[in-house]
Amino acid sequence: MGLLDNVERGIERVVRSAFSTGSSGRVEPLELATALRRELDERSYTISQGRALAPNVFTIRLADSDFARAQDWGAPLAEELCDVIIKHARSQSYTLQGPVRVSFTRDSSLRGGSMEIDSSSEKSTRAAAAPQHRPSPPAPRQSPTRMQPVLDINGQRYSINASSVVLGRSSEADIMVDDTGVSRRHLEIRAGGGTIRAVDLGSTNGSYVNGQRIRSEVRLEDGAVITMGRTRITFRLLPVPTGGN
């Protein structure tokens, strides 16, 4: 394993020209990733046996010069930082109450190269398919016209392109999950009417969304964490570019 994992390599690639690594007096992108992971660890707290609640909304306060560079690369950088947060929360088995959001703000009282992070745990009540559930960086260049629902499972990403997708241990499932705690037909992801819903199919060990057991069906929001057996699945809504070169 190299110095950077895949997500951190993405951060470095996105902001290479805006954040000059090795320079003094400025905040580096990998420092942002490290600070966010530390904020998750320091602000998480145990709510029941085996469950720790962590913040999912983050505001990074930067000095004027650092804010200008972060604003110039706002959307791609914020997207990568959201991936850092979700990956760390998954690795530490933290529970997130809602979608992960990262934003930047200017704090003229800070000196260049320093930062402060404000975080909170917020449970969203808006529709899962709403684009505003994506990260809200400063000055986004363009709002996507369509969002693609995907499932991140053990480092693999699966697009939801059908009205019904079944997950389970059986080879006949649409997405096969190799986990002895998962039933042969364990969970169904249903898409329709502008929403994505998770439906437990009478599994032996149950299905959970953000730590809450699914009794009938649960509407999924961007960043929701689904648990079945020992497997943790992250539901994401990713912007689909319009046009392009």
Short mmCIF file of C-alpha atoms in Angstrom, two decimals:
data_model
loop_
_atom_site.label_atom_id
_atom_site.label_comp_id
_atom_site.label_asym_id
_atom_site.label_seq_id
_atom_site.Cartn_x
_atom_site.Cartn_y
_atom_site.Cartn_z
CA MET A 1 0.00 0.00 0.00
CA GLY A 2 1.47 3.40 -0.97
CA LEU A 3 1.36 6.63 0.98
CA LEU A 4 -2.03 7.56 -0.46
CA ASP A 5 -5.10 5.37 -0.78
CA ASN A 6 -7.29 5.59 -3.89
CA VAL A 7 -9.52 8.36 -2.57
CA GLU A 8 -6.57 10.48 -1.49
CA ARG A 9 -4.99 10.01 -4.91
CA GLY A 10 -8.21 11.41 -6.33
CA ILE A 11 -7.93 14.47 -4.09
CA GLU A 12 -4.34 15.04 -5.12
CA ARG A 13 -5.27 14.76 -8.81
CA VAL A 14 -8.26 17.13 -8.56
CA VAL A 15 -6.42 19.94 -6.80
CA ARG A 16 -2.84 19.47 -7.97
CA SER A 17 -2.63 22.88 -9.65
CA ALA A 18 -4.54 24.73 -6.96
CA PHE A 19 -2.83 23.23 -3.88
CA SER A 20 0.90 23.13 -4.34
CA THR A 21 2.19 20.26 -2.18
CA GLY A 22 5.19 20.99 -0.05
CA SER A 23 4.50 24.76 0.14
CA SER A 24 4.38 26.50 3.49
CA GLY A 25 1.64 28.78 4.77
CA ARG A 26 -1.21 27.06 2.96
CA VAL A 27 -3.62 24.23 3.67
CA GLU A 28 -2.91 21.09 1.64
CA PRO A 29 -5.71 18.77 0.43
CA LEU A 30 -4.37 15.75 2.32
CA GLU A 31 -4.36 17.85 5.49
CA LEU A 32 -8.08 18.45 4.92
CA ALA A 33 -8.66 14.69 4.59
CA THR A 34 -6.67 13.97 7.76
CA ALA A 35 -8.47 16.71 9.71
CA LEU A 36 -11.89 15.38 8.66
CA ARG A 37 -11.03 11.84 9.75
CA ARG A 38 -9.82 13.21 13.09
CA GLU A 39 -13.04 15.22 13.47
CA LEU A 40 -15.07 12.03 12.92
CA ASP A 41 -13.10 10.20 15.60
CA GLU A 42 -13.23 13.03 18.13
CA ARG A 43 -16.92 13.86 17.66
CA SER A 44 -18.30 10.30 17.51
CA TYR A 45 -20.04 8.93 20.58
CA THR A 46 -21.55 5.62 21.58
CA ILE A 47 -25.36 5.47 21.53
CA SER A 48 -25.79 1.72 22.13
CA GLN A 49 -23.69 -1.42 22.18
CA GLY A 50 -21.88 -1.67 18.89
CA ARG A 51 -23.21 1.66 17.57
CA ALA A 52 -21.38 4.98 17.53
CA LEU A 53 -22.97 8.09 16.02
CA ALA A 54 -20.66 10.39 14.05
CA PRO A 55 -21.26 13.79 12.39
CA ASN A 56 -22.23 13.90 8.72
CA VAL A 57 -22.24 17.67 7.99
CA PHE A 58 -18.93 19.55 7.93
CA THR A 59 -18.01 23.21 7.43
CA ILE A 60 -14.32 23.88 6.88
CA ARG A 61 -13.25 27.40 7.82
CA LEU A 62 -10.22 28.66 5.90
CA ALA A 63 -8.09 31.77 5.73
CA ASP A 64 -8.69 34.14 2.79
CA SER A 65 -5.93 32.73 0.57
CA ASP A 66 -6.80 29.08 1.24
CA PHE A 67 -10.51 29.75 0.77
CA ALA A 68 -9.89 31.30 -2.66
CA ARG A 69 -8.14 28.13 -3.86
CA ALA A 70 -10.72 25.81 -2.30
CA GLN A 71 -13.52 27.84 -3.90
CA ASP A 72 -11.89 27.65 -7.31
CA TRP A 73 -11.89 23.83 -7.09
CA GLY A 74 -14.96 23.59 -4.87
CA ALA A 75 -17.17 20.83 -6.29
CA PRO A 76 -14.51 18.20 -7.18
CA LEU A 77 -12.62 18.73 -3.92
CA ALA A 78 -15.78 18.55 -1.79
CA GLU A 79 -16.87 15.36 -3.60
CA GLU A 80 -13.54 13.67 -2.87
CA LEU A 81 -13.63 14.77 0.78
CA CYS A 82 -17.12 13.29 1.14
CA ASP A 83 -15.69 9.98 -0.10
CA VAL A 84 -12.94 10.23 2.54
CA ILE A 85 -15.55 10.73 5.28
CA ILE A 86 -17.78 7.86 4.11
CA LYS A 87 -14.82 5.49 3.75
CA HIS A 88 -13.52 6.32 7.24
CA ALA A 89 -17.00 6.03 8.79
CA ARG A 90 -17.37 2.59 7.18
CA SER A 91 -13.95 1.43 8.40
CA GLN A 92 -14.73 2.50 11.98
CA SER A 93 -18.36 1.23 11.89
CA TYR A 94 -19.71 4.71 12.62
CA THR A 95 -23.42 5.42 12.11
CA LEU A 96 -24.33 8.47 9.98
CA GLN A 97 -27.83 9.88 10.37
CA GLY A 98 -28.01 11.46 6.94
CA PRO A 99 -26.10 12.27 3.74
CA VAL A 100 -22.54 13.54 4.05
CA ARG A 101 -22.05 17.20 3.15
CA VAL A 102 -18.85 19.26 3.05
CA SER A 103 -18.69 23.01 2.51
CA PHE A 104 -16.05 25.71 2.79
CA THR A 105 -16.34 29.15 4.34
CA ARG A 106 -14.02 32.13 4.71
CA ASP A 107 -12.67 33.06 8.16
CA SER A 108 -10.53 36.18 7.98
CA SER A 109 -9.35 35.65 11.56
CA LEU A 110 -7.35 32.57 10.48
CA ARG A 111 -3.81 32.70 9.15
CA GLY A 112 -2.86 31.00 5.89
CA GLY A 113 -2.18 27.30 6.40
CA SER A 114 -4.58 26.94 9.32
CA MET A 115 -8.16 25.68 9.41
CA GLU A 116 -11.07 25.03 11.73
CA ILE A 117 -13.81 22.43 11.24
CA ASP A 118 -17.39 22.73 12.50
CA SER A 119 -19.37 19.49 12.36
CA SER A 120 -22.81 18.26 13.29
CA SER A 121 -25.07 15.24 12.94
CA GLU A 122 -28.13 16.07 10.87
CA LYS A 123 -30.94 13.75 9.82
CA SER A 124 -32.33 14.87 6.49
CA THR A 125 -36.05 14.66 5.82
CA ARG A 126 -35.94 15.61 2.14
CA ALA A 127 -36.56 13.22 -0.75
CA ALA A 128 -33.70 10.86 -1.47
CA ALA A 129 -33.46 11.71 -5.16
CA ALA A 130 -33.08 15.47 -4.63
CA PRO A 131 -29.78 16.74 -6.08
CA GLN A 132 -29.32 19.11 -3.09
CA HIS A 133 -28.28 16.08 -1.04
CA ARG A 134 -24.94 16.12 -2.81
CA PRO A 135 -22.12 18.03 -1.09
CA SER A 136 -22.65 21.80 -1.08
CA PRO A 137 -19.25 23.36 -1.86
CA PRO A 138 -18.99 27.10 -2.58
CA ALA A 139 -19.81 28.37 -6.04
CA PRO A 140 -20.60 25.12 -7.87
CA ARG A 141 -20.07 25.52 -11.57
CA GLN A 142 -23.14 23.63 -12.78
CA SER A 143 -25.97 21.62 -11.26
CA PRO A 144 -26.34 18.13 -12.71
CA THR A 145 -29.54 17.40 -14.58
CA ARG A 146 -29.69 13.76 -13.46
CA MET A 147 -28.41 11.74 -10.52
CA GLN A 148 -27.29 8.11 -10.85
CA PRO A 149 -28.05 5.89 -7.83
CA VAL A 150 -25.21 3.50 -6.99
CA LEU A 151 -24.25 1.04 -4.25
CA ASP A 152 -20.68 0.89 -2.92
CA ILE A 153 -20.02 -2.64 -1.61
CA ASN A 154 -16.57 -3.75 -0.44
CA GLY A 155 -14.79 -1.37 -2.80
CA GLN A 156 -17.02 -2.22 -5.78
CA ARG A 157 -19.58 0.20 -7.23
CA TYR A 158 -22.87 -1.06 -8.71
CA SER A 159 -25.21 1.23 -10.65
CA ILE A 160 -28.95 0.90 -10.05
CA ASN A 161 -30.34 0.88 -13.59
CA ALA A 162 -33.47 -1.25 -13.07
CA SER A 163 -36.70 -0.78 -11.14
CA SER A 164 -35.80 -3.75 -8.93
CA VAL A 165 -32.39 -5.04 -7.85
CA VAL A 166 -32.12 -8.01 -5.45
CA LEU A 167 -29.11 -8.49 -3.18
CA GLY A 168 -28.34 -11.82 -1.52
CA ARG A 169 -26.03 -14.78 -1.09
CA SER A 170 -27.62 -16.73 -3.95
CA SER A 171 -25.91 -16.72 -7.32
CA GLU A 172 -29.33 -15.91 -8.75
CA ALA A 173 -29.41 -12.53 -6.97
CA ASP A 174 -28.78 -9.47 -9.13
CA ILE A 175 -25.92 -8.52 -6.80
CA MET A 176 -24.32 -11.48 -5.03
CA VAL A 177 -23.04 -10.75 -1.49
CA ASP A 178 -20.53 -13.30 -0.15
CA ASP A 179 -21.50 -13.16 3.54
CA THR A 180 -22.78 -16.08 5.62
CA GLY A 181 -24.94 -13.64 7.60
CA VAL A 182 -26.81 -12.70 4.42
CA SER A 183 -29.87 -14.65 3.24
CA ARG A 184 -30.09 -16.04 -0.30
CA ARG A 185 -32.57 -13.29 -1.23
CA HIS A 186 -31.96 -10.72 1.47
CA LEU A 187 -32.74 -7.19 0.28
CA GLU A 188 -34.39 -5.50 -2.68
CA ILE A 189 -33.62 -2.01 -3.97
CA ARG A 190 -36.68 -0.54 -5.68
CA ALA A 191 -36.62 2.54 -7.90
CA GLY A 192 -39.68 4.43 -9.01
CA GLY A 193 -41.58 7.67 -8.61
CA GLY A 194 -38.37 9.64 -8.16
CA THR A 195 -37.33 7.70 -5.04
CA ILE A 196 -35.09 4.75 -4.19
CA ARG A 197 -36.30 2.38 -1.45
CA ALA A 198 -34.75 -0.54 0.43
CA VAL A 199 -37.07 -3.50 1.15
CA ASP A 200 -36.10 -6.43 3.37
CA LEU A 201 -37.18 -9.73 1.78
CA GLY A 202 -37.86 -11.58 5.02
CA SER A 203 -34.17 -12.16 5.72
CA THR A 204 -33.06 -14.18 8.72
CA ASN A 205 -30.82 -11.53 10.28
CA GLY A 206 -32.66 -8.43 9.09
CA SER A 207 -31.54 -5.35 7.16
CA TYR A 208 -30.62 -1.95 8.61
CA VAL A 209 -30.40 1.58 7.23
CA ASN A 210 -28.28 3.98 9.28
CA GLY A 211 -28.57 1.56 12.21
CA GLN A 212 -32.38 1.32 12.11
CA ARG A 213 -33.94 -2.03 11.21
CA ILE A 214 -36.11 -2.06 8.08
CA ARG A 215 -39.65 -3.05 9.11
CA SER A 216 -41.28 -2.73 5.70
CA GLU A 217 -39.38 -0.39 3.42
CA VAL A 218 -37.12 2.64 3.88
CA ARG A 219 -36.52 5.51 1.47
CA LEU A 220 -32.78 5.86 0.81
CA GLU A 221 -30.99 9.17 0.93
CA ASP A 222 -27.57 10.01 -0.47
CA GLY A 223 -24.92 8.69 1.91
CA ALA A 224 -27.21 6.18 3.65
CA VAL A 225 -25.43 3.13 5.09
CA ILE A 226 -27.16 -0.23 4.64
CA THR A 227 -26.10 -3.13 6.86
CA MET A 228 -26.87 -6.78 6.12
CA GLY A 229 -24.98 -9.50 7.95
CA ARG A 230 -21.40 -8.24 8.30
CA THR A 231 -21.62 -6.31 5.03
CA ARG A 232 -21.92 -2.51 4.96
CA ILE A 233 -23.23 -0.87 1.81
CA THR A 234 -23.17 2.85 1.04
CA PHE A 235 -25.92 4.29 -1.14
CA ARG A 236 -24.80 7.23 -3.30
CA LEU A 237 -26.40 9.60 -5.78
CA LEU A 238 -23.74 10.61 -8.31
CA PRO A 239 -24.17 13.41 -10.86
CA VAL A 240 -24.37 12.32 -14.49
CA PRO A 241 -22.57 14.84 -16.72
CA THR A 242 -24.60 16.38 -19.51
CA GLY A 243 -22.84 16.56 -22.85
CA GLY A 244 -19.08 16.70 -22.45
CA ASN A 245 -16.07 16.13 -24.65
#
